[in-house]
mmCIF file of C-alpha atoms in Angstrom:
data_model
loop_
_atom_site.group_PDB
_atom_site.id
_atom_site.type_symbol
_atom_site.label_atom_id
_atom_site.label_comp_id
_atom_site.label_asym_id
_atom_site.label_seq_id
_atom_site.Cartn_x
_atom_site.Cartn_y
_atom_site.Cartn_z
ATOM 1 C CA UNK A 1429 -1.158 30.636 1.253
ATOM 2 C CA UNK A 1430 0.701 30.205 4.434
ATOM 3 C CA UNK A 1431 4.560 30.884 4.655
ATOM 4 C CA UNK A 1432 5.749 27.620 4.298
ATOM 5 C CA UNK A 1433 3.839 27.099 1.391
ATOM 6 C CA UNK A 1434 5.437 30.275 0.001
ATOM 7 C CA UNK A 1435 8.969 29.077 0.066
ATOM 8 C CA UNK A 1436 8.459 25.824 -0.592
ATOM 9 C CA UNK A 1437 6.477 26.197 -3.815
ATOM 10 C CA UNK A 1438 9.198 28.999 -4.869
ATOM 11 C CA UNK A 1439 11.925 26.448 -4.189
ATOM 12 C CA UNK A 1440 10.409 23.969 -5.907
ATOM 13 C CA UNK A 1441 9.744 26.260 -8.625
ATOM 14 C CA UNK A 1442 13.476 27.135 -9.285
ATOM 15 C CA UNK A 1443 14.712 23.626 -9.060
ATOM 16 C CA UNK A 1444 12.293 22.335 -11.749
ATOM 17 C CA UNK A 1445 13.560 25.465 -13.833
ATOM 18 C CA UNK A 1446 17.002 23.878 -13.415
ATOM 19 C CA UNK A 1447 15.920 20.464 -13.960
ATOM 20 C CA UNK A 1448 13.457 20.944 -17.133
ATOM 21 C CA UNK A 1449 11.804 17.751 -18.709
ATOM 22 C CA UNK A 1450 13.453 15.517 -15.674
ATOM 23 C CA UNK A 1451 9.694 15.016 -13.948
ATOM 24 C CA UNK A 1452 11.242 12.201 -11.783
ATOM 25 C CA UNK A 1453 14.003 14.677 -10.056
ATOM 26 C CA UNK A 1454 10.736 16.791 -9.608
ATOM 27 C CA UNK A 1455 8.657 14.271 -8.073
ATOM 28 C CA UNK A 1456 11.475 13.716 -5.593
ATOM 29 C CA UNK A 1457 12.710 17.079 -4.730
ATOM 30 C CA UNK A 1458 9.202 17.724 -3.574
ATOM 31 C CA UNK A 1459 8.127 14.190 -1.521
ATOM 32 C CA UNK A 1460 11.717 14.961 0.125
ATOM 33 C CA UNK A 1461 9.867 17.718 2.193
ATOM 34 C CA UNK A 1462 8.128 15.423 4.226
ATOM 35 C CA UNK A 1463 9.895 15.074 7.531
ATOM 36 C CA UNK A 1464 11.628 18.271 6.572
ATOM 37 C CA UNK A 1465 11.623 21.023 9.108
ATOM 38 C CA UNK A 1466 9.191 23.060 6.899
ATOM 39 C CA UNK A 1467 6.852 20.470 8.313
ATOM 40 C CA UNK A 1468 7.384 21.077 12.016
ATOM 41 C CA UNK A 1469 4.493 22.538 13.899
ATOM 42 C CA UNK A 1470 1.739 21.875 10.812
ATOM 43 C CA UNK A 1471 -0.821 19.769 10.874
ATOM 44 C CA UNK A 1472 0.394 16.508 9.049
ATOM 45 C CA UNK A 1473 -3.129 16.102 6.512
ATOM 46 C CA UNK A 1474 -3.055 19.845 5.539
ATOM 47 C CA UNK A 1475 1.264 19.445 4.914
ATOM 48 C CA UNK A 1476 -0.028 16.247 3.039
ATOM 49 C CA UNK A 1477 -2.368 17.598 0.972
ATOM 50 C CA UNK A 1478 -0.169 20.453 0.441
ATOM 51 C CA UNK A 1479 2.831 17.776 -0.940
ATOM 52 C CA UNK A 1480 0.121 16.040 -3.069
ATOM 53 C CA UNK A 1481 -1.268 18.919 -4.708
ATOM 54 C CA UNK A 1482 1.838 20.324 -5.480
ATOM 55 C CA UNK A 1483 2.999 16.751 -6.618
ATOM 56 C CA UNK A 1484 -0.431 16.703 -9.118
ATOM 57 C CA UNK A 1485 0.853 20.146 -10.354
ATOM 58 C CA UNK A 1486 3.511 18.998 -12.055
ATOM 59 C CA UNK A 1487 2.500 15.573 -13.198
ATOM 60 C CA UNK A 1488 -0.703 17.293 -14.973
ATOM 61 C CA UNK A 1489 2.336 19.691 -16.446
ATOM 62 C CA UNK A 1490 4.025 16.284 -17.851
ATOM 63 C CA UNK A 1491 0.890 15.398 -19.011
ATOM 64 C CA UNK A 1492 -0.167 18.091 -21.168
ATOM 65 C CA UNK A 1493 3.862 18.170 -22.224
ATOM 66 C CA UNK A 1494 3.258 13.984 -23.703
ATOM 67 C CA UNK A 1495 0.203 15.187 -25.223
ATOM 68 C CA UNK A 1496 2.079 17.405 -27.448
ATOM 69 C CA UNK A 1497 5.768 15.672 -27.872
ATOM 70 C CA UNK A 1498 4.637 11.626 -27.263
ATOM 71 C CA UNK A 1499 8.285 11.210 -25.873
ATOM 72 C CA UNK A 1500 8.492 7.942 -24.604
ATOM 73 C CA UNK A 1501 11.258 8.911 -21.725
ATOM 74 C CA UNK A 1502 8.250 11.187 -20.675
ATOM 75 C CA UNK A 1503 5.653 8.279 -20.745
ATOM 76 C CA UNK A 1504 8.011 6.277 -18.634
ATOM 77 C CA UNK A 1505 8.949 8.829 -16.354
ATOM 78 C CA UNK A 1506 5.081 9.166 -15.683
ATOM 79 C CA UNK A 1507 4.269 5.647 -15.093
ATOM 80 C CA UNK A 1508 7.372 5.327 -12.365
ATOM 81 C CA UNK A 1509 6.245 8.077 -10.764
ATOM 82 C CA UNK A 1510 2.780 7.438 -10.715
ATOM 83 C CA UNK A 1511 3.469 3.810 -9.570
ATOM 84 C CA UNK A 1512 6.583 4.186 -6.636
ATOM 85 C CA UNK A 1513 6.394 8.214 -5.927
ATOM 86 C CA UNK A 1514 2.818 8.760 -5.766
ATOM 87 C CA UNK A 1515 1.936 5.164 -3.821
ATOM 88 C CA UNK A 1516 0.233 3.260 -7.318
ATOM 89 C CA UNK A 1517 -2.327 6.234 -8.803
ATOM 90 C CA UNK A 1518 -2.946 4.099 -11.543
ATOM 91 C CA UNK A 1519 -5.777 7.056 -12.368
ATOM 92 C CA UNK A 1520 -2.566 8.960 -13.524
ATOM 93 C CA UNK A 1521 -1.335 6.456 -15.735
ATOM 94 C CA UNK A 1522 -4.821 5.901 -17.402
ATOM 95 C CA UNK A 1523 -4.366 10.190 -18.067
ATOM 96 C CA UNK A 1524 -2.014 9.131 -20.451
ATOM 97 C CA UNK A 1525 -4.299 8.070 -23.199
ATOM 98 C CA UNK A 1526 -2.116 4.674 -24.065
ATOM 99 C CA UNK A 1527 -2.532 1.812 -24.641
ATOM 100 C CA UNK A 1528 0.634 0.582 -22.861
ATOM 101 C CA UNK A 1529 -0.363 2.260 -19.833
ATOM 102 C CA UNK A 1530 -3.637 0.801 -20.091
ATOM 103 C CA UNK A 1531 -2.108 -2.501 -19.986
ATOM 104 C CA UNK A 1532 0.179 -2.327 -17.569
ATOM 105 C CA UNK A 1533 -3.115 -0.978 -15.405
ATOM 106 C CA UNK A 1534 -5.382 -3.715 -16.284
ATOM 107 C CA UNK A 1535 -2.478 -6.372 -15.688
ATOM 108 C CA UNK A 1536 -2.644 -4.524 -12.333
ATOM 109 C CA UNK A 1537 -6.124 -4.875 -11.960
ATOM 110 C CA UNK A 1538 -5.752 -8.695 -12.529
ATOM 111 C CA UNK A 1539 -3.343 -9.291 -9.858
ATOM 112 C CA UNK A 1540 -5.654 -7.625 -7.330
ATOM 113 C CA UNK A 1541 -7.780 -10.680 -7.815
ATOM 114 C CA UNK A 1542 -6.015 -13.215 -7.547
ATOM 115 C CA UNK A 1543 -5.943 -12.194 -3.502
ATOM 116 C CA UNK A 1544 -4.282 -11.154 -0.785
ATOM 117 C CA UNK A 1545 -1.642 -15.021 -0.684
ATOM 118 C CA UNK A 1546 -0.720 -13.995 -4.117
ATOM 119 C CA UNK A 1547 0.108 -10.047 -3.471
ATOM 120 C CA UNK A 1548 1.700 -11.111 -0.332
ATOM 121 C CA UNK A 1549 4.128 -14.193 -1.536
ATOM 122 C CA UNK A 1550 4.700 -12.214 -5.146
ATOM 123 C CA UNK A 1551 5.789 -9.073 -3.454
ATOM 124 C CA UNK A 1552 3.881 -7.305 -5.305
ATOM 125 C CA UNK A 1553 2.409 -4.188 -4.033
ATOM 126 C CA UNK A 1554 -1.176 -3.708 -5.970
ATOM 127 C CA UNK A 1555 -3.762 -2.228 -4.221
ATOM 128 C CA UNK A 1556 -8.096 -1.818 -5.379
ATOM 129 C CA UNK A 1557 -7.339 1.395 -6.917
ATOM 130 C CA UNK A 1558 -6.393 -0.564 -9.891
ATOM 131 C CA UNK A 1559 -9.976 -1.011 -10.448
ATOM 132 C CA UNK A 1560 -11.103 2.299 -9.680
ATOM 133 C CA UNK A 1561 -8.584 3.373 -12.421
ATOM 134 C CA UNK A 1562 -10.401 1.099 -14.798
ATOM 135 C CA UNK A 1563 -13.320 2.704 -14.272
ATOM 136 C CA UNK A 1564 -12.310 5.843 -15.168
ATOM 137 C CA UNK A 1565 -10.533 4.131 -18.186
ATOM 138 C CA UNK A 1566 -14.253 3.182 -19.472
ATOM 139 C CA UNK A 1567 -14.929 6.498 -20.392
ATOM 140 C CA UNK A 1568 -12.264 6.365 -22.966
ATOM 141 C CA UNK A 1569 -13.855 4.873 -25.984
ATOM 142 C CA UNK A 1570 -10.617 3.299 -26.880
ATOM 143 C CA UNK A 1571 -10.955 1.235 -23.470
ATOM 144 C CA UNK A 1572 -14.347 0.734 -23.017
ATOM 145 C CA UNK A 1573 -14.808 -2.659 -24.365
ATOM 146 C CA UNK A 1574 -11.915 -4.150 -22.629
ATOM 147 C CA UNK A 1575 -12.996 -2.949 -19.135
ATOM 148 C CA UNK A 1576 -16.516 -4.084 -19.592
ATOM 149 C CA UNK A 1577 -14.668 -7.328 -20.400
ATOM 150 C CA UNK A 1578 -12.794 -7.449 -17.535
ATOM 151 C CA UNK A 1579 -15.575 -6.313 -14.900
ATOM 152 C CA UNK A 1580 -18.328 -9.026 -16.567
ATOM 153 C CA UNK A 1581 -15.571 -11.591 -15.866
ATOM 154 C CA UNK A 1582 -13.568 -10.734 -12.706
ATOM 155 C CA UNK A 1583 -15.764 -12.345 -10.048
ATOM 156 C CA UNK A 1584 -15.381 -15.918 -12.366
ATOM 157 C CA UNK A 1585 -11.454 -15.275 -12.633
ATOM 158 C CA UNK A 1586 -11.061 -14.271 -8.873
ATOM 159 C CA UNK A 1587 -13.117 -17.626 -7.878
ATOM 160 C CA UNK A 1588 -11.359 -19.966 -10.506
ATOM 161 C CA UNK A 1589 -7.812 -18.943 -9.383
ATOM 162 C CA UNK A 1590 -8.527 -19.501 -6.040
ATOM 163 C CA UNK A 1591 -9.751 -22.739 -6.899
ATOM 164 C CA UNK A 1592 -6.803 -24.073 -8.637
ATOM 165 C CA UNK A 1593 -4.746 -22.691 -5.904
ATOM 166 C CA UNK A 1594 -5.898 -24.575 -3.636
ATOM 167 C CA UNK A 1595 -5.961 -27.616 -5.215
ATOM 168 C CA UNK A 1596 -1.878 -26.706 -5.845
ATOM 169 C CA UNK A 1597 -1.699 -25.944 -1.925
ATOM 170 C CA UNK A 1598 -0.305 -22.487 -3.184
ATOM 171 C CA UNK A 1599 -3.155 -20.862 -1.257
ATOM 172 C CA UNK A 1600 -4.968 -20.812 2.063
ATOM 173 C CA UNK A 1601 -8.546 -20.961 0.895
ATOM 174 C CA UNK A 1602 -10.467 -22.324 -2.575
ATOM 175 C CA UNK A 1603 -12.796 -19.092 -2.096
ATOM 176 C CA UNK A 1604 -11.423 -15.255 -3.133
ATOM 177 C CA UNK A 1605 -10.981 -12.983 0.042
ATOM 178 C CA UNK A 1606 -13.690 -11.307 1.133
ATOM 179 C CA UNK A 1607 -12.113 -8.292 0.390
ATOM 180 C CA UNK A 1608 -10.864 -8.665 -2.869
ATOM 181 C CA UNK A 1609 -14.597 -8.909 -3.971
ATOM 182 C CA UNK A 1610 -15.803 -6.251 -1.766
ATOM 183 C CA UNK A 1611 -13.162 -4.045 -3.495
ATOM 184 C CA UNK A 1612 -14.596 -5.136 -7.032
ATOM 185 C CA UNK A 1613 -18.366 -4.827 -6.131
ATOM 186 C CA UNK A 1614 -17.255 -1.288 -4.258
ATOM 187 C CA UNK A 1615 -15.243 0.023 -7.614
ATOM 188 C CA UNK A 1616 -18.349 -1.244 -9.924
ATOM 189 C CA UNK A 1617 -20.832 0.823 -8.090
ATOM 190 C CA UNK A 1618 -18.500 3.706 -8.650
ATOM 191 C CA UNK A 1619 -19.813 3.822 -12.424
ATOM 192 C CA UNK A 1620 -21.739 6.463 -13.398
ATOM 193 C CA UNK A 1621 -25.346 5.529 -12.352
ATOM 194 C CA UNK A 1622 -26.271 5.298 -15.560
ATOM 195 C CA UNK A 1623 -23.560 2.838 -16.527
ATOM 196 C CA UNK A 1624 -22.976 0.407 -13.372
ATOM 197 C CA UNK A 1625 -26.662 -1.117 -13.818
ATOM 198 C CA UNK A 1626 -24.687 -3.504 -16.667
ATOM 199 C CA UNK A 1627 -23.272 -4.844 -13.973
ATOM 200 C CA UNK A 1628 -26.013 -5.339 -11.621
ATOM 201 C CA UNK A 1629 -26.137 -8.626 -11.943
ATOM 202 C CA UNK A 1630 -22.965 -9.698 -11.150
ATOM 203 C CA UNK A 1631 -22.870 -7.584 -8.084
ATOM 204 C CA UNK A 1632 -25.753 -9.586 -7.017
ATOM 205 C CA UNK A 1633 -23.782 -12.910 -7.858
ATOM 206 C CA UNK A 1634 -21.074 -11.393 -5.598
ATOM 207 C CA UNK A 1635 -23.492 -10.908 -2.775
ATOM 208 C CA UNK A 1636 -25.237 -13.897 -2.795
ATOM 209 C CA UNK A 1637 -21.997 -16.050 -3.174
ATOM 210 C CA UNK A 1638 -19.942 -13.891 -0.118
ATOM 211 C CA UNK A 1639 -23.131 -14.086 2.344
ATOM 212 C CA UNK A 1640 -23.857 -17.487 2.478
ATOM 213 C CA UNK A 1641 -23.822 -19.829 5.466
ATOM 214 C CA UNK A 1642 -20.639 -21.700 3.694
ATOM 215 C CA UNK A 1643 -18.449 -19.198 3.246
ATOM 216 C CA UNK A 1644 -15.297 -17.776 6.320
ATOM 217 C CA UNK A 1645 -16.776 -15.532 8.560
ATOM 218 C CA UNK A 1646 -14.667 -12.555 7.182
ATOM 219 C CA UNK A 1647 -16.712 -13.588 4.088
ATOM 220 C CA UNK A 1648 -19.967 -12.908 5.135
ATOM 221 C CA UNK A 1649 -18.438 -9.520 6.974
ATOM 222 C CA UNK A 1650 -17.827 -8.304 3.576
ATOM 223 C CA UNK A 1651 -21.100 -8.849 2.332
ATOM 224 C CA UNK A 1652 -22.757 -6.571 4.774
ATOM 225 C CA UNK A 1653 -21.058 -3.860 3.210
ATOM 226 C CA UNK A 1654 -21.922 -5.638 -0.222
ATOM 227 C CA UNK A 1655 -26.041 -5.641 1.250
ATOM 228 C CA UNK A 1656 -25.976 -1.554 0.999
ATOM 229 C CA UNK A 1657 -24.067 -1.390 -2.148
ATOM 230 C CA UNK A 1658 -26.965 -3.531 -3.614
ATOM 231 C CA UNK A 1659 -29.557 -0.212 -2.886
ATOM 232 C CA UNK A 1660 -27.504 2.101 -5.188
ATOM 233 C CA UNK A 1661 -28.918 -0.015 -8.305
ATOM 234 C CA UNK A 1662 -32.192 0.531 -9.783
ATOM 235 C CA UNK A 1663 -32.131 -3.481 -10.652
ATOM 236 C CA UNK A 1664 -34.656 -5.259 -8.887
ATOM 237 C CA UNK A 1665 -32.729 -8.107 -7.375
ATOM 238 C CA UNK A 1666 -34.430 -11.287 -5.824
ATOM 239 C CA UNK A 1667 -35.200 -10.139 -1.459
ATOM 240 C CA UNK A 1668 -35.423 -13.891 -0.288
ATOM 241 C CA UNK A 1669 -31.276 -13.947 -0.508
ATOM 242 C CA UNK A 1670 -31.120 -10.920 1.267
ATOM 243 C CA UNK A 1671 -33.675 -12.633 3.803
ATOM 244 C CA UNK A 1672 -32.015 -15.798 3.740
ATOM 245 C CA UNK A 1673 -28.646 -13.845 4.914
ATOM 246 C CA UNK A 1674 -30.298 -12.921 7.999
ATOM 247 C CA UNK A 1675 -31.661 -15.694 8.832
ATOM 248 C CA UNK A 1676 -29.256 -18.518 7.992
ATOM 249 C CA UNK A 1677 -26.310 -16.824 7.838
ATOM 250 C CA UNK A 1678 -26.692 -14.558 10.412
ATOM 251 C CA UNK A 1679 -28.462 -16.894 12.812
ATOM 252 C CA UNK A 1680 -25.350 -16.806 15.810
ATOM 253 C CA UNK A 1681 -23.945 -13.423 14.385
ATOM 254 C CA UNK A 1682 -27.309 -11.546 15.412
ATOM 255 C CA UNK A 1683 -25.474 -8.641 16.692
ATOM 256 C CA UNK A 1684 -22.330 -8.567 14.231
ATOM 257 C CA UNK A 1685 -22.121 -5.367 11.936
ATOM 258 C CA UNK A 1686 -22.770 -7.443 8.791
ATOM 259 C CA UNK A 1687 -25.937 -8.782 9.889
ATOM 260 C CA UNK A 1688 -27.640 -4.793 10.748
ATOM 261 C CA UNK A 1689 -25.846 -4.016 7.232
ATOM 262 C CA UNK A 1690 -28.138 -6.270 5.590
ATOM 263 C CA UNK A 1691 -30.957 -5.661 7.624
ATOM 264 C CA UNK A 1692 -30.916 -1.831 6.232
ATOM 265 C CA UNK A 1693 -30.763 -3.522 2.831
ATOM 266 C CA UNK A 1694 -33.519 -5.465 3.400
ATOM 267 C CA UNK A 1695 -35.956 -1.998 4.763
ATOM 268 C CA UNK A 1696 -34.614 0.002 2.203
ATOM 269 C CA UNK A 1697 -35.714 -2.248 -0.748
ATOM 270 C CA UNK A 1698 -38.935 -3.060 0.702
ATOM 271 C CA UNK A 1699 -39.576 0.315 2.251
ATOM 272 C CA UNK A 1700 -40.241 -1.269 5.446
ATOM 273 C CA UNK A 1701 -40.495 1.472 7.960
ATOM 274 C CA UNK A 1702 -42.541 -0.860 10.263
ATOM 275 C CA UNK A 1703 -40.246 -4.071 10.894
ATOM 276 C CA UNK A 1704 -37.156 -1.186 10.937
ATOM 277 C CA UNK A 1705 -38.701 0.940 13.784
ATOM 278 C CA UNK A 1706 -40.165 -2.111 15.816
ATOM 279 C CA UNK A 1707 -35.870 -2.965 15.707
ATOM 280 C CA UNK A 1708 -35.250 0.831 16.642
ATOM 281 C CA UNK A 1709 -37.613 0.462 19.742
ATOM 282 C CA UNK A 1710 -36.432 -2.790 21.119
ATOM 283 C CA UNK A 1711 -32.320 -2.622 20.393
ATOM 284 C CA UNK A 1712 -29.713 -0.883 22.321
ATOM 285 C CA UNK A 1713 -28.068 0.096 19.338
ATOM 286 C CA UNK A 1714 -30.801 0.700 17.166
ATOM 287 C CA UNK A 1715 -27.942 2.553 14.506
ATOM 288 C CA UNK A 1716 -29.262 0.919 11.000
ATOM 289 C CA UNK A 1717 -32.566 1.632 11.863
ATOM 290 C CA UNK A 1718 -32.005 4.809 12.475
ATOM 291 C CA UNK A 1719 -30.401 5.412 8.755
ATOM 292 C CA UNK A 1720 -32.854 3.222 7.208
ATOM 293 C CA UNK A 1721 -35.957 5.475 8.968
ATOM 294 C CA UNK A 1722 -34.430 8.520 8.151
ATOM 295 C CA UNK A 1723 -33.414 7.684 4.757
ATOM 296 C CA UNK A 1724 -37.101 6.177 4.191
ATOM 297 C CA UNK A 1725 -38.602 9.385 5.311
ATOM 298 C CA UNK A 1726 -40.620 8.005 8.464
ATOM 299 C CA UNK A 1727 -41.567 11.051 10.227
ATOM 300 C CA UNK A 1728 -43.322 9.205 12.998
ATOM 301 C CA UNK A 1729 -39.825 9.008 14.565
ATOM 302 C CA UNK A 1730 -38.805 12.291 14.774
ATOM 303 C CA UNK A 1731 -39.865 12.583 18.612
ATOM 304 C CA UNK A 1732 -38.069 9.436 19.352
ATOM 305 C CA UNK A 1733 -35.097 10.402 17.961
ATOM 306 C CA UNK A 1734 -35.518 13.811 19.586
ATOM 307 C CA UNK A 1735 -35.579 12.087 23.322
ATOM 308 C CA UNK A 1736 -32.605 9.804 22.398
ATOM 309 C CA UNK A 1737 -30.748 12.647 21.538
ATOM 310 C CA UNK A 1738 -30.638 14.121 24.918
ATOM 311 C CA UNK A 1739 -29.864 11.525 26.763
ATOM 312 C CA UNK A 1740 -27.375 10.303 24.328
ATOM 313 C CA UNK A 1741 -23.616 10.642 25.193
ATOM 314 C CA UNK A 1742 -21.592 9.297 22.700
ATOM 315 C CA UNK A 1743 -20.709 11.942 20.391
ATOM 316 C CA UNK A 1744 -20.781 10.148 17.150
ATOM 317 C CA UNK A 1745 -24.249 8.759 18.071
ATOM 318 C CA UNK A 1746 -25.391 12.553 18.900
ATOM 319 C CA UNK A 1747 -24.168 13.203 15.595
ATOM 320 C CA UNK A 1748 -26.254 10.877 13.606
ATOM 321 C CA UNK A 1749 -29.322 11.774 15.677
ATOM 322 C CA UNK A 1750 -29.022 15.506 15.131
ATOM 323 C CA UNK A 1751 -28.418 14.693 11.422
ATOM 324 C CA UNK A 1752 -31.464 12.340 11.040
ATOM 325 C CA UNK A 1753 -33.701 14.749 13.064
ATOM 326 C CA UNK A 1754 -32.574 17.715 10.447
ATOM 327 C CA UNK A 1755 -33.530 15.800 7.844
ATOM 328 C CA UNK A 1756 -37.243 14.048 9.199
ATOM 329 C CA UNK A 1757 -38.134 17.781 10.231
ATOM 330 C CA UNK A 1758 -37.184 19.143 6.636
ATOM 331 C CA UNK A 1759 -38.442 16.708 4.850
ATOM 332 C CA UNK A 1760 -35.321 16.186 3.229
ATOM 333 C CA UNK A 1761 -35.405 12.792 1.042
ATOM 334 C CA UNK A 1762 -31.918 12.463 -0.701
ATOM 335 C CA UNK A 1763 -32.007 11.426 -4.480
ATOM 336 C CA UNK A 1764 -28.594 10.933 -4.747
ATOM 337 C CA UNK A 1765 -26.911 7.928 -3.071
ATOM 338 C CA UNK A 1766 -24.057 9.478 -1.571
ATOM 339 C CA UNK A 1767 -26.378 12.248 0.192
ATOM 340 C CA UNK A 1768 -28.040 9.263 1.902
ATOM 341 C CA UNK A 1769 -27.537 8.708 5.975
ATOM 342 C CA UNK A 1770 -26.017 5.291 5.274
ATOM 343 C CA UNK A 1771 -23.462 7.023 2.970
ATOM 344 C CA UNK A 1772 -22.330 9.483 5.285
ATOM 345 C CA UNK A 1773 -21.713 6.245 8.158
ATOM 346 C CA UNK A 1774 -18.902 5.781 5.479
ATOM 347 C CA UNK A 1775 -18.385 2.798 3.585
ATOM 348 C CA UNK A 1776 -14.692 1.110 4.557
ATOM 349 C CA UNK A 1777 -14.560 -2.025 6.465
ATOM 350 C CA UNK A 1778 -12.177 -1.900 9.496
ATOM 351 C CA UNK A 1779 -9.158 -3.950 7.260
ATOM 352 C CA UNK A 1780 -9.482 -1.032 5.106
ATOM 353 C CA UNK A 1781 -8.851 1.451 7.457
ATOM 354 C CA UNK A 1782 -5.903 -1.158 9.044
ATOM 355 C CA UNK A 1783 -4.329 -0.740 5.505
ATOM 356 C CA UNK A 1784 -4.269 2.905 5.591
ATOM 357 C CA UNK A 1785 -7.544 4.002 4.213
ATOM 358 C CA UNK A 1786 -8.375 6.988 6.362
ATOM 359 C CA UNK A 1787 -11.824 7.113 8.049
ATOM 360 C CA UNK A 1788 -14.723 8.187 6.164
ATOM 361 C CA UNK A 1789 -17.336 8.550 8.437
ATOM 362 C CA UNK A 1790 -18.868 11.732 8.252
ATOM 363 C CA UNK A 1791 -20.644 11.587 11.953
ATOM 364 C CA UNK A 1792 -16.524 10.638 13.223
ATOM 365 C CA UNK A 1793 -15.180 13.191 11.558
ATOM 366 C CA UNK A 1794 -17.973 15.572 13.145
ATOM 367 C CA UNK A 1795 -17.668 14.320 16.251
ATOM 368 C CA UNK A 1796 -14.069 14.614 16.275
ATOM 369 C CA UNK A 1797 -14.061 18.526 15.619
ATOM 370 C CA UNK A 1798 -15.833 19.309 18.574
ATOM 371 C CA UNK A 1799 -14.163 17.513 21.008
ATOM 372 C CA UNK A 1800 -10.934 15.562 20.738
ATOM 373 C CA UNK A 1801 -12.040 12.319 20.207
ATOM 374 C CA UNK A 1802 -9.826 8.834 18.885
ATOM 375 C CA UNK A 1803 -12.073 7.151 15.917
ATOM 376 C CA UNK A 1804 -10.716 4.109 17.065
ATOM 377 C CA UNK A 1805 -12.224 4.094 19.919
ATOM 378 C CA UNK A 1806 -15.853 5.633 18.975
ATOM 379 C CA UNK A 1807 -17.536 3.773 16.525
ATOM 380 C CA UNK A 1808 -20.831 3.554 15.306
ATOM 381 C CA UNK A 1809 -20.898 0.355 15.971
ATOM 382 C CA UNK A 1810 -18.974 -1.957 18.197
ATOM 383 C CA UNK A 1811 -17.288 -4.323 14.790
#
């Protein structure tokens, strides 16, 4: 534990000795170190993290303490802090075990859906972790139910209320943001894999709805990300969408992020190492093909992606070809999704990361602790 830490967590300490039970005056005493001089000099993550876990320290202390009294100051002093100190972790509030809680989440959750006009003009400041908290509210038994409810029903209520909105003029489009229902397909692949495939078909519904020809452009963006959620489900779904996306809807958009999104989609479910290294050969930025070979297994690349390495001088691009050459000459075939090359590429869309979602592309973050590099200007790919 570094110095800082030391006397901070000391201080912090004493105070809450003073201040017993009042998890609010906690909560605030300790975000109040941020832009302290304590934080001069220190990397600002590693002070962040610090702030955080120190933060989680005590609200996992109130939460064992309302486990034990059920004081409802306590419950309330939770929820505020969970939902204005600690930026909406709707995950804490779902700790609770209560139904109150749960509805106040799930009312959350509802919001989130009804798009980005609504959030905006409503002043309301709900975010996609809403969802995420439902799913961890599933595994309650006393939740379950509702949140399968609400997740077998959320695309239909996102699409009717933008709908009626638009028929009201209260909105700017009779179709759901693209990323409102990326954010619900991403959260329901975040089940357990055992549990999401009840959902399977909806995500597919999502999907095929978001990449067609009719939809706004930042539609059909969205679904590319949508195209590789669709391989983390053992549901067979029907390929001639995922075809027809390329074809039709990606027809003038040939080189657009969404379109090579699919396309890995489209190798992956039909294993098709041949079309996907024909694309490798012949495209300057061959970067799909290159996850979709490696994750595949194709060996009969390895030399390719050996020679491309050296001459390659982007450093994220060296990156992913020294990680898919590892794996071809070990033989390395992940079963788990998230070990996958795709995975690692990182799986927020470029509005995400404008809204504060920090970067999580393994090959960046590699690339960046080598040499001093700005993500923002190295991609993996130029969208």
């Amino acid at each position: 534990m570094k110095n800082f830490e030391k006397i901070i967590d000391q201080e912090v300490l004493d105070f809450a000795k003073d201040n017993t039970g009042n998890y609010n005056l906690i909560a605030d005493k300790i975000r109040s170190y941020f832009g302290s001089s304590y934080s001069k000099g220190v990397d600002f993550y590693y002070f962040k993290s610090f702030i955080e876990g120190l933060i989680k320290k005590y609200i996992d202390q109130a939460i064992e303490e309302y486990k034990i009294s059920k004081s409802k100051d306590l419950r309330m002093q939770i929820i505020e802090i969970a939902d204005y100190m600690l930026d909406r972790r709707y995950d804490v509030m779902i700790s609770l075990d209560e139904d109150e809680a749960f509805q106040k989440v799930l009312g959350y959750a509802t919001d989130f859906l009804k798009g980005e006009d609504f959030l905006f003009f409503q002043k309301l400041y709900v975010n996609s972790q809403s969802l995420y908290a439902l799913v961890k509210a599933y595994y309650n038994p006393k939740f379950k139910s509702d949140v399968v409810l609400f997740f077998k029903t959320a695309f239909d209520y996102a699409k009717n209320y933008a709908r009626d909105n638009d028929k009201l003029g209260t909105s700017t489009s009779a179709d759901p943001d693209g990323e409102t229902l990326l954010e619900l397909v991403q959260a329901i692949s975040s089940f357990n894999d055992e549990d999401k495939e009840q959902f399977a078909g909806i995500v597919f519904e999502i999907y095929t709805y978001s990449s067609h020809k009719k939809r706004r452009y930042e539609m059909n963006q969205a679904s590319g990300f949508m195209a590789i959620q669709l391989t983390y489900f053992q549901t067979t779904f029907d390929i001639n969408v995922i075809i027809d996306a390329i074809e039709i809807t990606g027809k003038h958009h040939a080189d657009d992020t969404f379109v090579k999104q699919t396309l890995y989609a489209k190798w992956f479910f039909e294993e098709n190492t041949k079309e996907a290294f024909l694309y490798f050969q012949k495209n300057s930025n061959p970067i799909f093909a290159v996850f979709a070979l490696t994750d595949l297994g194709f060996k009969e690349a390895l030399p390719f992606f050996i020679e491309n390495k050296r001459e390659e001088e982007n450093p994220v691009m060296w990156e992913i070809y020294n990680e898919a050459i590892q794996r071809l000459q070990s033989g390395y075939i992940p079963k788990k999704k998230e070990d996958r090359m795709i995975w690692l590429n990182g799986n927020l869309t470029p509005t995400q990361r404008a809204l504060g979602a920090e970067n999580d592309n393994v090959f960046v973050e590699r690339a960046k602790q080598k040499i001093a590099i700005d993500d923002t200007v190295y991609e993996t790919d130029e969208d």
